[in-house]
mmCIF file of C-alpha atoms in Angstrom:
data_model
loop_
_atom_site.group_PDB
_atom_site.id
_atom_site.type_symbol
_atom_site.label_atom_id
_atom_site.label_comp_id
_atom_site.label_asym_id
_atom_site.label_seq_id
_atom_site.Cartn_x
_atom_site.Cartn_y
_atom_site.Cartn_z
ATOM 1 C CA UNK A 564 -127.095 -181.499 236.018
ATOM 2 C CA UNK A 565 -125.092 -179.727 238.716
ATOM 3 C CA UNK A 566 -123.573 -176.239 238.857
ATOM 4 C CA UNK A 567 -120.407 -175.673 240.905
ATOM 5 C CA UNK A 568 -120.614 -172.090 242.065
ATOM 6 C CA UNK A 569 -118.958 -169.619 244.403
ATOM 7 C CA UNK A 570 -121.392 -166.955 245.577
ATOM 8 C CA UNK A 571 -118.669 -164.310 245.976
ATOM 9 C CA UNK A 572 -116.763 -164.819 242.680
ATOM 10 C CA UNK A 573 -117.283 -162.882 239.427
ATOM 11 C CA UNK A 574 -117.038 -165.704 236.855
ATOM 12 C CA UNK A 575 -119.823 -167.949 238.202
ATOM 13 C CA UNK A 576 -121.951 -164.836 238.728
ATOM 14 C CA UNK A 577 -121.962 -164.362 234.936
ATOM 15 C CA UNK A 578 -123.736 -167.700 234.607
ATOM 16 C CA UNK A 579 -126.078 -167.098 237.558
ATOM 17 C CA UNK A 580 -127.280 -163.838 235.985
ATOM 18 C CA UNK A 581 -127.673 -165.583 232.618
ATOM 19 C CA UNK A 582 -129.770 -168.348 234.204
ATOM 20 C CA UNK A 583 -131.890 -165.829 236.133
ATOM 21 C CA UNK A 584 -132.648 -163.919 232.914
ATOM 22 C CA UNK A 585 -133.721 -167.214 231.287
ATOM 23 C CA UNK A 586 -135.694 -168.344 234.324
ATOM 24 C CA UNK A 587 -133.721 -171.604 234.596
ATOM 25 C CA UNK A 588 -133.072 -173.266 237.966
ATOM 26 C CA UNK A 589 -130.076 -175.615 238.291
ATOM 27 C CA UNK A 590 -128.920 -177.424 241.450
ATOM 28 C CA UNK A 591 -125.996 -175.444 242.876
ATOM 29 C CA UNK A 592 -122.981 -176.608 244.880
ATOM 30 C CA UNK A 593 -120.919 -173.931 246.629
ATOM 31 C CA UNK A 594 -117.109 -174.083 246.352
ATOM 32 C CA UNK A 595 -115.384 -171.898 248.932
ATOM 33 C CA UNK A 596 -112.602 -170.141 247.019
ATOM 34 C CA UNK A 597 -111.544 -168.045 250.025
ATOM 35 C CA UNK A 598 -110.749 -171.208 251.956
ATOM 36 C CA UNK A 599 -108.989 -172.738 248.924
ATOM 37 C CA UNK A 600 -111.542 -175.517 248.397
ATOM 38 C CA UNK A 601 -110.945 -175.275 244.601
ATOM 39 C CA UNK A 602 -107.300 -176.250 245.115
ATOM 40 C CA UNK A 603 -108.103 -179.396 247.113
ATOM 41 C CA UNK A 604 -107.963 -182.886 245.516
ATOM 42 C CA UNK A 605 -111.736 -183.447 245.827
ATOM 43 C CA UNK A 606 -112.569 -180.473 243.597
ATOM 44 C CA UNK A 607 -109.596 -180.933 241.273
ATOM 45 C CA UNK A 608 -110.920 -184.396 240.534
ATOM 46 C CA UNK A 609 -114.025 -182.671 239.146
ATOM 47 C CA UNK A 610 -112.146 -179.808 237.459
ATOM 48 C CA UNK A 611 -108.344 -180.114 237.161
ATOM 49 C CA UNK A 612 -108.271 -176.424 236.167
ATOM 50 C CA UNK A 613 -109.230 -175.588 239.779
ATOM 51 C CA UNK A 614 -111.673 -172.879 238.705
ATOM 52 C CA UNK A 615 -115.394 -172.159 238.947
ATOM 53 C CA UNK A 616 -117.924 -172.119 237.381
ATOM 54 C CA UNK A 617 -118.296 -175.753 236.366
ATOM 55 C CA UNK A 618 -121.401 -177.348 234.901
ATOM 56 C CA UNK A 619 -121.587 -181.109 235.251
ATOM 57 C CA UNK A 620 -123.997 -182.677 232.766
ATOM 58 C CA UNK A 621 -126.008 -185.812 233.487
ATOM 59 C CA UNK A 622 -123.610 -188.007 231.463
ATOM 60 C CA UNK A 623 -120.669 -186.697 233.537
ATOM 61 C CA UNK A 624 -119.391 -184.230 230.922
ATOM 62 C CA UNK A 625 -117.701 -181.238 232.560
ATOM 63 C CA UNK A 626 -117.991 -177.709 231.164
ATOM 64 C CA UNK A 627 -115.483 -175.513 232.978
ATOM 65 C CA UNK A 628 -115.989 -172.142 231.326
ATOM 66 C CA UNK A 629 -118.662 -169.495 231.936
ATOM 67 C CA UNK A 630 -119.301 -168.699 228.268
ATOM 68 C CA UNK A 631 -119.308 -172.353 227.159
ATOM 69 C CA UNK A 632 -121.951 -172.958 229.843
ATOM 70 C CA UNK A 633 -123.998 -169.959 228.640
ATOM 71 C CA UNK A 634 -123.888 -171.140 224.998
ATOM 72 C CA UNK A 635 -125.149 -174.549 226.186
ATOM 73 C CA UNK A 636 -128.141 -173.050 227.997
ATOM 74 C CA UNK A 637 -128.868 -170.705 225.071
ATOM 75 C CA UNK A 638 -128.996 -173.751 222.769
ATOM 76 C CA UNK A 639 -131.293 -175.869 224.955
ATOM 77 C CA UNK A 640 -133.401 -172.952 226.245
ATOM 78 C CA UNK A 641 -133.403 -170.281 223.509
ATOM 79 C CA UNK A 642 -135.966 -167.887 225.024
ATOM 80 C CA UNK A 643 -135.444 -165.115 225.850
ATOM 81 C CA UNK A 644 -132.427 -164.899 223.532
ATOM 82 C CA UNK A 645 -129.345 -163.646 225.373
ATOM 83 C CA UNK A 646 -126.903 -164.496 222.568
ATOM 84 C CA UNK A 647 -129.178 -164.220 219.544
ATOM 85 C CA UNK A 648 -131.900 -165.708 217.334
ATOM 86 C CA UNK A 649 -130.006 -165.547 214.010
ATOM 87 C CA UNK A 650 -126.411 -166.373 212.959
ATOM 88 C CA UNK A 651 -125.699 -162.656 212.609
ATOM 89 C CA UNK A 652 -127.177 -161.754 216.015
ATOM 90 C CA UNK A 653 -125.196 -164.519 217.676
ATOM 91 C CA UNK A 654 -121.939 -163.495 215.994
ATOM 92 C CA UNK A 655 -122.428 -159.844 216.955
ATOM 93 C CA UNK A 656 -123.040 -160.784 220.611
ATOM 94 C CA UNK A 657 -119.956 -163.035 220.677
ATOM 95 C CA UNK A 658 -117.807 -160.321 219.080
ATOM 96 C CA UNK A 659 -118.896 -157.744 221.679
ATOM 97 C CA UNK A 660 -118.594 -160.202 224.521
ATOM 98 C CA UNK A 661 -115.045 -161.124 223.549
ATOM 99 C CA UNK A 662 -114.001 -157.518 223.054
ATOM 100 C CA UNK A 663 -115.269 -156.668 226.538
ATOM 101 C CA UNK A 664 -113.432 -159.678 227.968
ATOM 102 C CA UNK A 665 -110.170 -158.564 226.286
ATOM 103 C CA UNK A 666 -110.317 -154.835 226.973
ATOM 104 C CA UNK A 667 -112.410 -154.718 230.155
ATOM 105 C CA UNK A 668 -112.673 -157.917 232.164
ATOM 106 C CA UNK A 669 -109.072 -159.095 231.593
ATOM 107 C CA UNK A 670 -107.775 -155.633 232.456
ATOM 108 C CA UNK A 671 -109.804 -155.540 235.685
ATOM 109 C CA UNK A 672 -108.557 -159.027 236.577
ATOM 110 C CA UNK A 673 -104.940 -158.002 235.928
ATOM 111 C CA UNK A 674 -105.380 -154.890 238.074
ATOM 112 C CA UNK A 675 -106.962 -156.862 240.919
ATOM 113 C CA UNK A 676 -104.980 -160.103 240.956
ATOM 114 C CA UNK A 677 -101.568 -158.461 240.603
ATOM 115 C CA UNK A 678 -102.056 -155.979 243.454
ATOM 116 C CA UNK A 679 -104.299 -157.576 246.105
ATOM 117 C CA UNK A 680 -102.270 -158.688 249.158
ATOM 118 C CA UNK A 681 -104.439 -161.794 249.671
ATOM 119 C CA UNK A 682 -103.534 -163.022 246.165
ATOM 120 C CA UNK A 683 -99.759 -162.814 246.584
ATOM 121 C CA UNK A 684 -98.318 -165.739 244.599
ATOM 122 C CA UNK A 685 -101.751 -166.377 243.048
ATOM 123 C CA UNK A 686 -101.748 -163.802 240.227
ATOM 124 C CA UNK A 687 -103.219 -166.231 237.662
ATOM 125 C CA UNK A 688 -106.323 -168.389 238.308
ATOM 126 C CA UNK A 689 -105.766 -172.143 238.072
ATOM 127 C CA UNK A 690 -103.640 -174.796 239.729
ATOM 128 C CA UNK A 691 -100.226 -173.147 239.275
ATOM 129 C CA UNK A 692 -98.753 -170.361 241.413
ATOM 130 C CA UNK A 693 -97.493 -167.167 239.780
ATOM 131 C CA UNK A 694 -96.011 -164.082 241.422
ATOM 132 C CA UNK A 695 -97.788 -160.786 241.152
ATOM 133 C CA UNK A 696 -96.370 -158.304 238.618
ATOM 134 C CA UNK A 697 -96.889 -154.726 239.905
ATOM 135 C CA UNK A 698 -96.339 -153.227 236.413
ATOM 136 C CA UNK A 699 -99.151 -155.426 235.092
ATOM 137 C CA UNK A 700 -101.501 -154.224 237.849
ATOM 138 C CA UNK A 701 -100.696 -150.666 236.785
ATOM 139 C CA UNK A 702 -101.238 -151.442 233.096
ATOM 140 C CA UNK A 703 -104.551 -153.079 234.003
ATOM 141 C CA UNK A 704 -105.652 -149.910 235.820
ATOM 142 C CA UNK A 705 -104.819 -147.784 232.772
ATOM 143 C CA UNK A 706 -106.669 -150.180 230.469
ATOM 144 C CA UNK A 707 -109.769 -150.231 232.696
ATOM 145 C CA UNK A 708 -109.831 -146.434 232.549
ATOM 146 C CA UNK A 709 -109.700 -146.467 228.747
ATOM 147 C CA UNK A 710 -112.358 -149.182 228.621
ATOM 148 C CA UNK A 711 -114.687 -147.072 230.776
ATOM 149 C CA UNK A 712 -114.193 -144.027 228.546
ATOM 150 C CA UNK A 713 -114.774 -146.015 225.378
ATOM 151 C CA UNK A 714 -117.838 -147.842 226.755
ATOM 152 C CA UNK A 715 -119.283 -144.548 228.024
ATOM 153 C CA UNK A 716 -119.093 -143.113 224.498
ATOM 154 C CA UNK A 717 -120.771 -146.234 223.104
ATOM 155 C CA UNK A 718 -123.566 -146.209 225.687
ATOM 156 C CA UNK A 719 -124.227 -142.511 225.070
ATOM 157 C CA UNK A 720 -125.971 -143.630 221.880
ATOM 158 C CA UNK A 721 -127.165 -147.137 222.840
ATOM 159 C CA UNK A 722 -129.456 -148.530 225.519
ATOM 160 C CA UNK A 723 -127.643 -151.887 225.587
ATOM 161 C CA UNK A 724 -124.107 -153.047 224.777
ATOM 162 C CA UNK A 725 -124.601 -155.245 221.692
ATOM 163 C CA UNK A 726 -127.660 -154.207 219.733
ATOM 164 C CA UNK A 727 -131.295 -153.432 220.545
ATOM 165 C CA UNK A 728 -131.698 -156.048 223.304
ATOM 166 C CA UNK A 729 -130.110 -157.004 226.614
ATOM 167 C CA UNK A 730 -127.572 -159.787 225.897
ATOM 168 C CA UNK A 731 -124.714 -161.791 227.368
ATOM 169 C CA UNK A 732 -122.452 -158.837 226.463
ATOM 170 C CA UNK A 733 -124.355 -156.702 229.012
ATOM 171 C CA UNK A 734 -123.696 -159.355 231.658
ATOM 172 C CA UNK A 735 -119.960 -159.382 230.886
ATOM 173 C CA UNK A 736 -119.855 -155.583 231.088
ATOM 174 C CA UNK A 737 -121.784 -155.637 234.386
ATOM 175 C CA UNK A 738 -119.289 -158.118 235.870
ATOM 176 C CA UNK A 739 -116.400 -155.986 234.583
ATOM 177 C CA UNK A 740 -117.735 -152.886 236.347
ATOM 178 C CA UNK A 741 -118.274 -154.880 239.552
ATOM 179 C CA UNK A 742 -114.806 -156.459 239.352
ATOM 180 C CA UNK A 743 -113.184 -153.088 238.686
ATOM 181 C CA UNK A 744 -114.726 -151.834 241.952
ATOM 182 C CA UNK A 745 -112.856 -154.621 243.764
ATOM 183 C CA UNK A 746 -109.679 -153.170 242.221
ATOM 184 C CA UNK A 747 -110.771 -149.747 243.587
ATOM 185 C CA UNK A 748 -111.665 -148.510 240.121
ATOM 186 C CA UNK A 749 -115.244 -147.215 240.356
ATOM 187 C CA UNK A 750 -116.961 -145.739 237.292
ATOM 188 C CA UNK A 751 -115.722 -142.130 237.252
ATOM 189 C CA UNK A 752 -118.032 -139.092 237.152
ATOM 190 C CA UNK A 753 -116.764 -138.425 233.635
ATOM 191 C CA UNK A 754 -118.685 -141.526 232.447
ATOM 192 C CA UNK A 755 -122.383 -140.725 233.098
ATOM 193 C CA UNK A 756 -123.730 -142.973 230.314
ATOM 194 C CA UNK A 757 -121.898 -146.002 231.640
ATOM 195 C CA UNK A 758 -123.180 -145.132 235.126
ATOM 196 C CA UNK A 759 -126.764 -144.829 233.834
ATOM 197 C CA UNK A 760 -126.499 -148.173 232.036
ATOM 198 C CA UNK A 761 -124.966 -149.845 235.109
ATOM 199 C CA UNK A 762 -127.781 -148.562 237.347
ATOM 200 C CA UNK A 763 -130.298 -149.984 234.851
ATOM 201 C CA UNK A 764 -128.771 -153.492 234.638
ATOM 202 C CA UNK A 765 -128.269 -153.507 238.409
ATOM 203 C CA UNK A 766 -131.997 -152.834 238.867
ATOM 204 C CA UNK A 767 -132.963 -155.946 236.900
ATOM 205 C CA UNK A 768 -134.119 -158.877 239.075
ATOM 206 C CA UNK A 769 -131.231 -160.967 237.667
ATOM 207 C CA UNK A 770 -128.683 -158.701 239.393
ATOM 208 C CA UNK A 771 -129.624 -160.369 242.682
ATOM 209 C CA UNK A 772 -128.466 -163.758 241.346
ATOM 210 C CA UNK B 82 -119.027 -160.255 202.266
ATOM 211 C CA UNK B 83 -115.386 -159.233 202.692
ATOM 212 C CA UNK B 84 -112.618 -160.611 204.910
ATOM 213 C CA UNK B 85 -109.859 -158.279 206.110
ATOM 214 C CA UNK B 86 -106.809 -160.460 206.509
ATOM 215 C CA UNK B 87 -103.080 -160.274 207.132
ATOM 216 C CA UNK B 88 -101.280 -163.256 205.617
ATOM 217 C CA UNK B 89 -98.493 -163.179 208.235
ATOM 218 C CA UNK B 90 -100.604 -162.768 211.429
ATOM 219 C CA UNK B 91 -101.832 -165.590 213.717
ATOM 220 C CA UNK B 92 -105.389 -164.385 214.470
ATOM 221 C CA UNK B 93 -106.693 -164.141 210.885
ATOM 222 C CA UNK B 94 -104.963 -167.461 210.129
ATOM 223 C CA UNK B 95 -107.352 -169.111 212.600
ATOM 224 C CA UNK B 96 -110.246 -168.071 210.371
ATOM 225 C CA UNK B 97 -108.462 -168.942 207.113
ATOM 226 C CA UNK B 98 -107.854 -172.498 208.351
ATOM 227 C CA UNK B 99 -111.490 -172.728 209.527
ATOM 228 C CA UNK B 100 -112.736 -171.609 206.089
ATOM 229 C CA UNK B 101 -110.388 -174.016 204.291
ATOM 230 C CA UNK B 102 -111.690 -176.931 206.386
ATOM 231 C CA UNK B 103 -115.245 -175.928 205.454
ATOM 232 C CA UNK B 104 -114.397 -175.334 201.802
ATOM 233 C CA UNK B 105 -115.701 -171.748 201.904
ATOM 234 C CA UNK B 106 -114.173 -169.014 199.737
ATOM 235 C CA UNK B 107 -114.555 -165.391 200.847
ATOM 236 C CA UNK B 108 -113.104 -162.301 199.112
ATOM 237 C CA UNK B 109 -109.964 -161.299 201.015
ATOM 238 C CA UNK B 110 -108.399 -157.881 201.520
ATOM 239 C CA UNK B 111 -104.829 -157.791 202.869
ATOM 240 C CA UNK B 112 -104.003 -155.348 205.686
ATOM 241 C CA UNK B 113 -100.256 -154.853 206.105
ATOM 242 C CA UNK B 114 -99.673 -154.960 209.878
ATOM 243 C CA UNK B 115 -95.887 -154.660 209.527
ATOM 244 C CA UNK B 116 -96.282 -151.314 207.799
ATOM 245 C CA UNK B 117 -98.890 -150.200 210.357
ATOM 246 C CA UNK B 118 -101.796 -150.110 207.907
ATOM 247 C CA UNK B 119 -104.165 -151.212 210.721
ATOM 248 C CA UNK B 120 -103.362 -148.042 212.669
ATOM 249 C CA UNK B 121 -104.165 -145.702 209.782
ATOM 250 C CA UNK B 122 -107.473 -143.773 209.634
ATOM 251 C CA UNK B 123 -108.731 -145.684 206.561
ATOM 252 C CA UNK B 124 -108.685 -149.035 208.370
ATOM 253 C CA UNK B 125 -109.757 -147.637 211.740
ATOM 254 C CA UNK B 126 -112.876 -146.340 210.033
ATOM 255 C CA UNK B 127 -113.676 -150.009 209.272
ATOM 256 C CA UNK B 128 -112.509 -151.364 212.636
ATOM 257 C CA UNK B 129 -111.793 -148.832 215.414
ATOM 258 C CA UNK B 130 -110.128 -151.661 217.373
ATOM 259 C CA UNK B 131 -107.293 -151.589 214.783
ATOM 260 C CA UNK B 132 -107.059 -155.395 214.650
ATOM 261 C CA UNK B 133 -107.525 -158.165 212.100
ATOM 262 C CA UNK B 134 -109.359 -160.357 211.271
ATOM 263 C CA UNK B 135 -112.517 -158.451 210.354
ATOM 264 C CA UNK B 136 -115.485 -159.853 208.482
ATOM 265 C CA UNK B 137 -117.694 -157.264 206.803
ATOM 266 C CA UNK B 138 -121.176 -158.602 206.058
ATOM 267 C CA UNK B 139 -123.262 -157.470 203.097
ATOM 268 C CA UNK B 140 -125.383 -155.154 205.258
ATOM 269 C CA UNK B 141 -122.209 -153.450 206.525
ATOM 270 C CA UNK B 142 -122.117 -155.243 209.905
ATOM 271 C CA UNK B 143 -118.544 -155.641 211.164
ATOM 272 C CA UNK B 144 -117.373 -158.733 213.053
ATOM 273 C CA UNK B 145 -113.944 -158.014 214.496
ATOM 274 C CA UNK B 146 -113.121 -161.230 216.319
ATOM 275 C CA UNK B 147 -111.801 -164.554 214.985
ATOM 276 C CA UNK B 148 -114.093 -166.778 217.050
ATOM 277 C CA UNK B 149 -117.198 -164.657 216.445
ATOM 278 C CA UNK B 150 -116.466 -164.988 212.712
ATOM 279 C CA UNK B 151 -116.020 -168.768 213.035
ATOM 280 C CA UNK B 152 -119.336 -169.161 214.917
ATOM 281 C CA UNK B 153 -121.020 -167.216 212.105
ATOM 282 C CA UNK B 154 -119.672 -169.527 209.397
ATOM 283 C CA UNK B 155 -120.477 -172.617 211.481
ATOM 284 C CA UNK B 156 -124.089 -171.401 211.721
ATOM 285 C CA UNK B 157 -124.559 -170.653 208.021
ATOM 286 C CA UNK B 158 -122.433 -173.552 206.744
ATOM 287 C CA UNK B 159 -122.662 -176.349 209.362
ATOM 288 C CA UNK B 160 -120.805 -179.095 207.447
ATOM 289 C CA UNK B 161 -118.294 -180.375 208.274
ATOM 290 C CA UNK B 162 -118.916 -179.408 211.908
ATOM 291 C CA UNK B 163 -115.910 -177.649 213.420
ATOM 292 C CA UNK B 164 -117.722 -176.492 216.564
ATOM 293 C CA UNK B 165 -120.370 -179.186 216.884
ATOM 294 C CA UNK B 166 -123.696 -180.662 215.796
ATOM 295 C CA UNK B 167 -125.391 -180.733 219.221
ATOM 296 C CA UNK B 168 -125.596 -178.255 222.123
ATOM 297 C CA UNK B 169 -123.269 -180.470 224.148
ATOM 298 C CA UNK B 170 -120.690 -180.858 221.345
ATOM 299 C CA UNK B 171 -120.709 -177.102 220.760
ATOM 300 C CA UNK B 172 -120.285 -176.319 224.462
ATOM 301 C CA UNK B 173 -117.416 -178.799 224.813
ATOM 302 C CA UNK B 174 -115.598 -177.267 221.822
ATOM 303 C CA UNK B 175 -116.080 -173.749 223.182
ATOM 304 C CA UNK B 176 -114.839 -174.798 226.640
ATOM 305 C CA UNK B 177 -111.668 -176.344 225.179
ATOM 306 C CA UNK B 178 -111.125 -173.475 222.806
ATOM 307 C CA UNK B 179 -111.360 -170.918 225.600
ATOM 308 C CA UNK B 180 -109.108 -172.907 227.906
ATOM 309 C CA UNK B 181 -106.456 -173.066 225.169
ATOM 310 C CA UNK B 182 -106.826 -169.345 224.557
ATOM 311 C CA UNK B 183 -106.344 -168.613 228.277
ATOM 312 C CA UNK B 184 -103.517 -171.019 229.067
ATOM 313 C CA UNK B 185 -101.787 -171.319 225.681
ATOM 314 C CA UNK B 186 -102.480 -168.591 223.153
ATOM 315 C CA UNK B 187 -102.566 -165.684 225.651
ATOM 316 C CA UNK B 188 -99.359 -166.938 227.259
ATOM 317 C CA UNK B 189 -97.597 -167.165 223.877
ATOM 318 C CA UNK B 190 -98.816 -163.656 223.009
ATOM 319 C CA UNK B 191 -97.559 -162.291 226.331
ATOM 320 C CA UNK B 192 -94.173 -163.956 225.798
ATOM 321 C CA UNK B 193 -93.869 -162.617 222.249
ATOM 322 C CA UNK B 194 -95.333 -159.114 222.509
ATOM 323 C CA UNK B 195 -93.526 -158.188 225.722
ATOM 324 C CA UNK B 196 -90.064 -159.192 224.500
ATOM 325 C CA UNK B 197 -89.866 -158.615 220.733
ATOM 326 C CA UNK B 198 -87.789 -155.474 219.930
ATOM 327 C CA UNK B 199 -90.048 -154.548 216.983
ATOM 328 C CA UNK B 200 -93.062 -154.353 219.331
ATOM 329 C CA UNK B 201 -91.525 -151.956 221.835
ATOM 330 C CA UNK B 202 -94.349 -149.708 223.052
ATOM 331 C CA UNK B 203 -96.899 -152.017 221.351
ATOM 332 C CA UNK B 204 -97.251 -154.765 223.968
ATOM 333 C CA UNK B 205 -101.062 -154.940 223.617
ATOM 334 C CA UNK B 206 -102.887 -155.199 220.266
ATOM 335 C CA UNK B 207 -105.281 -152.362 219.478
ATOM 336 C CA UNK B 208 -105.173 -148.614 219.052
ATOM 337 C CA UNK B 209 -103.438 -147.726 222.347
ATOM 338 C CA UNK B 210 -99.704 -147.938 223.060
ATOM 339 C CA UNK B 211 -98.464 -149.895 226.079
ATOM 340 C CA UNK B 212 -94.887 -150.489 227.225
ATOM 341 C CA UNK B 213 -93.511 -154.000 227.267
ATOM 342 C CA UNK B 214 -93.318 -155.679 230.698
ATOM 343 C CA UNK B 215 -90.281 -158.015 230.792
ATOM 344 C CA UNK B 216 -91.631 -159.925 233.832
ATOM 345 C CA UNK B 217 -94.812 -160.661 231.870
ATOM 346 C CA UNK B 218 -92.782 -162.020 228.934
ATOM 347 C CA UNK B 219 -91.037 -164.316 231.403
ATOM 348 C CA UNK B 220 -94.324 -165.418 232.981
ATOM 349 C CA UNK B 221 -95.693 -166.085 229.507
ATOM 350 C CA UNK B 222 -92.710 -168.325 228.737
ATOM 351 C CA UNK B 223 -93.272 -170.328 231.913
ATOM 352 C CA UNK B 224 -96.993 -170.669 231.170
ATOM 353 C CA UNK B 225 -96.347 -171.832 227.586
ATOM 354 C CA UNK B 226 -94.036 -174.534 228.962
ATOM 355 C CA UNK B 227 -96.745 -175.748 231.361
ATOM 356 C CA UNK B 228 -99.339 -175.624 228.595
ATOM 357 C CA UNK B 229 -97.153 -177.809 226.365
ATOM 358 C CA UNK B 230 -96.657 -180.371 229.141
ATOM 359 C CA UNK B 231 -100.360 -180.480 229.958
ATOM 360 C CA UNK B 232 -101.441 -180.696 226.307
ATOM 361 C CA UNK B 233 -98.883 -183.420 225.646
ATOM 362 C CA UNK B 234 -100.418 -185.538 228.439
ATOM 363 C CA UNK B 235 -103.901 -184.942 227.000
ATOM 364 C CA UNK B 236 -102.865 -185.842 223.448
ATOM 365 C CA UNK B 237 -101.134 -189.009 224.660
ATOM 366 C CA UNK B 238 -104.643 -190.474 224.961
ATOM 367 C CA UNK B 239 -106.546 -188.499 222.300
ATOM 368 C CA UNK B 240 -106.197 -188.055 218.550
ATOM 369 C CA UNK B 241 -107.750 -184.574 218.617
ATOM 370 C CA UNK B 242 -108.032 -181.814 221.208
ATOM 371 C CA UNK B 243 -111.766 -181.694 221.958
ATOM 372 C CA UNK B 244 -113.404 -185.041 221.347
ATOM 373 C CA UNK B 245 -113.406 -187.609 218.547
ATOM 374 C CA UNK B 246 -113.223 -185.113 215.649
ATOM 375 C CA UNK B 247 -111.008 -182.278 214.439
ATOM 376 C CA UNK B 248 -112.530 -178.990 215.701
ATOM 377 C CA UNK B 249 -111.932 -175.282 216.156
ATOM 378 C CA UNK B 250 -110.014 -176.193 219.331
ATOM 379 C CA UNK B 251 -107.410 -177.964 217.186
ATOM 380 C CA UNK B 252 -107.016 -174.808 215.118
ATOM 381 C CA UNK B 253 -106.489 -172.676 218.233
ATOM 382 C CA UNK B 254 -103.878 -175.140 219.517
ATOM 383 C CA UNK B 255 -102.139 -175.187 216.112
ATOM 384 C CA UNK B 256 -101.922 -171.367 216.121
ATOM 385 C CA UNK B 257 -100.628 -171.440 219.697
ATOM 386 C CA UNK B 258 -97.781 -173.807 218.765
ATOM 387 C CA UNK B 259 -96.931 -171.659 215.733
ATOM 388 C CA UNK B 260 -97.064 -168.441 217.757
ATOM 389 C CA UNK B 261 -94.904 -169.946 220.506
ATOM 390 C CA UNK B 262 -92.242 -170.654 217.851
ATOM 391 C CA UNK B 263 -92.185 -166.900 217.112
ATOM 392 C CA UNK B 264 -91.426 -166.430 220.804
ATOM 393 C CA UNK B 265 -88.589 -168.986 220.398
ATOM 394 C CA UNK B 266 -90.529 -171.631 222.310
ATOM 395 C CA UNK B 267 -90.600 -174.725 220.087
ATOM 396 C CA UNK B 268 -92.348 -177.898 221.256
ATOM 397 C CA UNK B 269 -89.712 -179.599 223.434
ATOM 398 C CA UNK B 270 -88.542 -183.187 222.918
ATOM 399 C CA UNK B 271 -90.246 -184.073 226.183
ATOM 400 C CA UNK B 272 -93.638 -183.579 224.451
ATOM 401 C CA UNK B 273 -93.747 -186.268 221.703
ATOM 402 C CA UNK B 274 -97.558 -186.544 221.651
ATOM 403 C CA UNK B 275 -97.994 -182.829 221.086
ATOM 404 C CA UNK B 276 -95.336 -183.026 218.355
ATOM 405 C CA UNK B 277 -97.131 -185.986 216.696
ATOM 406 C CA UNK B 278 -100.468 -184.140 216.813
ATOM 407 C CA UNK B 279 -98.882 -180.931 215.449
ATOM 408 C CA UNK B 280 -97.302 -182.819 212.536
ATOM 409 C CA UNK B 281 -100.725 -184.328 211.755
ATOM 410 C CA UNK B 282 -102.661 -181.029 211.740
ATOM 411 C CA UNK B 283 -99.838 -179.372 209.800
ATOM 412 C CA UNK B 284 -100.182 -182.045 207.100
ATOM 413 C CA UNK B 285 -103.872 -181.211 206.526
ATOM 414 C CA UNK B 286 -104.497 -179.175 203.340
ATOM 415 C CA UNK B 287 -106.000 -176.401 205.524
ATOM 416 C CA UNK B 288 -102.576 -175.717 207.082
ATOM 417 C CA UNK B 289 -101.586 -174.013 203.828
ATOM 418 C CA UNK B 290 -104.356 -171.416 204.254
#
């Protein structure tokens, strides 16, 4: 088994935190996104999508999606549960995780990728080039703001994002808050519950992953 | 258990096809999206996200995401497997499904929602209003075209999308092709393998769901 990682990128970090919480060690290979290593033929032979993270299994199977990789490790290494022990727990975690991806993480990505000078012509991850759309960066900023407000209200009454335990949905929210900072959208002072929760997840040993 | 559906909308159709393939019957409640029933207080009390599908479990738990609902039914009713029997099969299906959502379904949604006159001011699903972005509709159209070409090449050598069996990833691709038609993006003549595959999945009894 081999994990293709990029230490500075948000998506592989989701998996690294997940693995750290489980106490699983996997051999890591660094892919230098800043130098465009993911767009070179050698890496595109491994993953034609030209994205990280990638998990290569021992039989050569390629998993090129952070959440697919997390579900695999949850299945083969169930403790501690980060998705859930029962069908209902698992479904609730997936529902939260996907909502946060739609309303938070995607919005932060749109805000960042469509406005950052270094990503001109690279507004969408993957092998194809797309121009930045300034109006989409602006819409992303608005959506991140609404996501923060909504998540703050939720966390006012809950210790964790998706139920009584820390789950994969907390990791996705953590990455969203970190990614939003890259887009110069820090958690505002009007969101103290989100800030309290973020300080707590950032103090976990897994945050160093 | 109760399923909040809209017979004309793509997202709940994903679940209806999944249930039909499994042979599961669930009580259905229709929510009329065209008349804005999802934005009314009565429905937003059930799902504040103002989207369908929603599965309400017997203990009142709400699952408001198509894939979260499918994972729940796969767990409690594993046969026939539509996600997978082993950790590896499940991870492969999820990876394909998410890739198709990113590169196909999201692109078709962007093309449709940002250009359809009836969705002016409603470019993003959910409770908040967002203006359409014409450049995003155009980008979505380009991305759908690339998705079709890529999927056609894949299906030239494969009967199904994600391995040797029909899976949830086939359903997501089916919905993408149908949704793209709404955006006036039919499968082009240059993609005969995708067309052959689409005719085959459309001939399954589940396509009537």
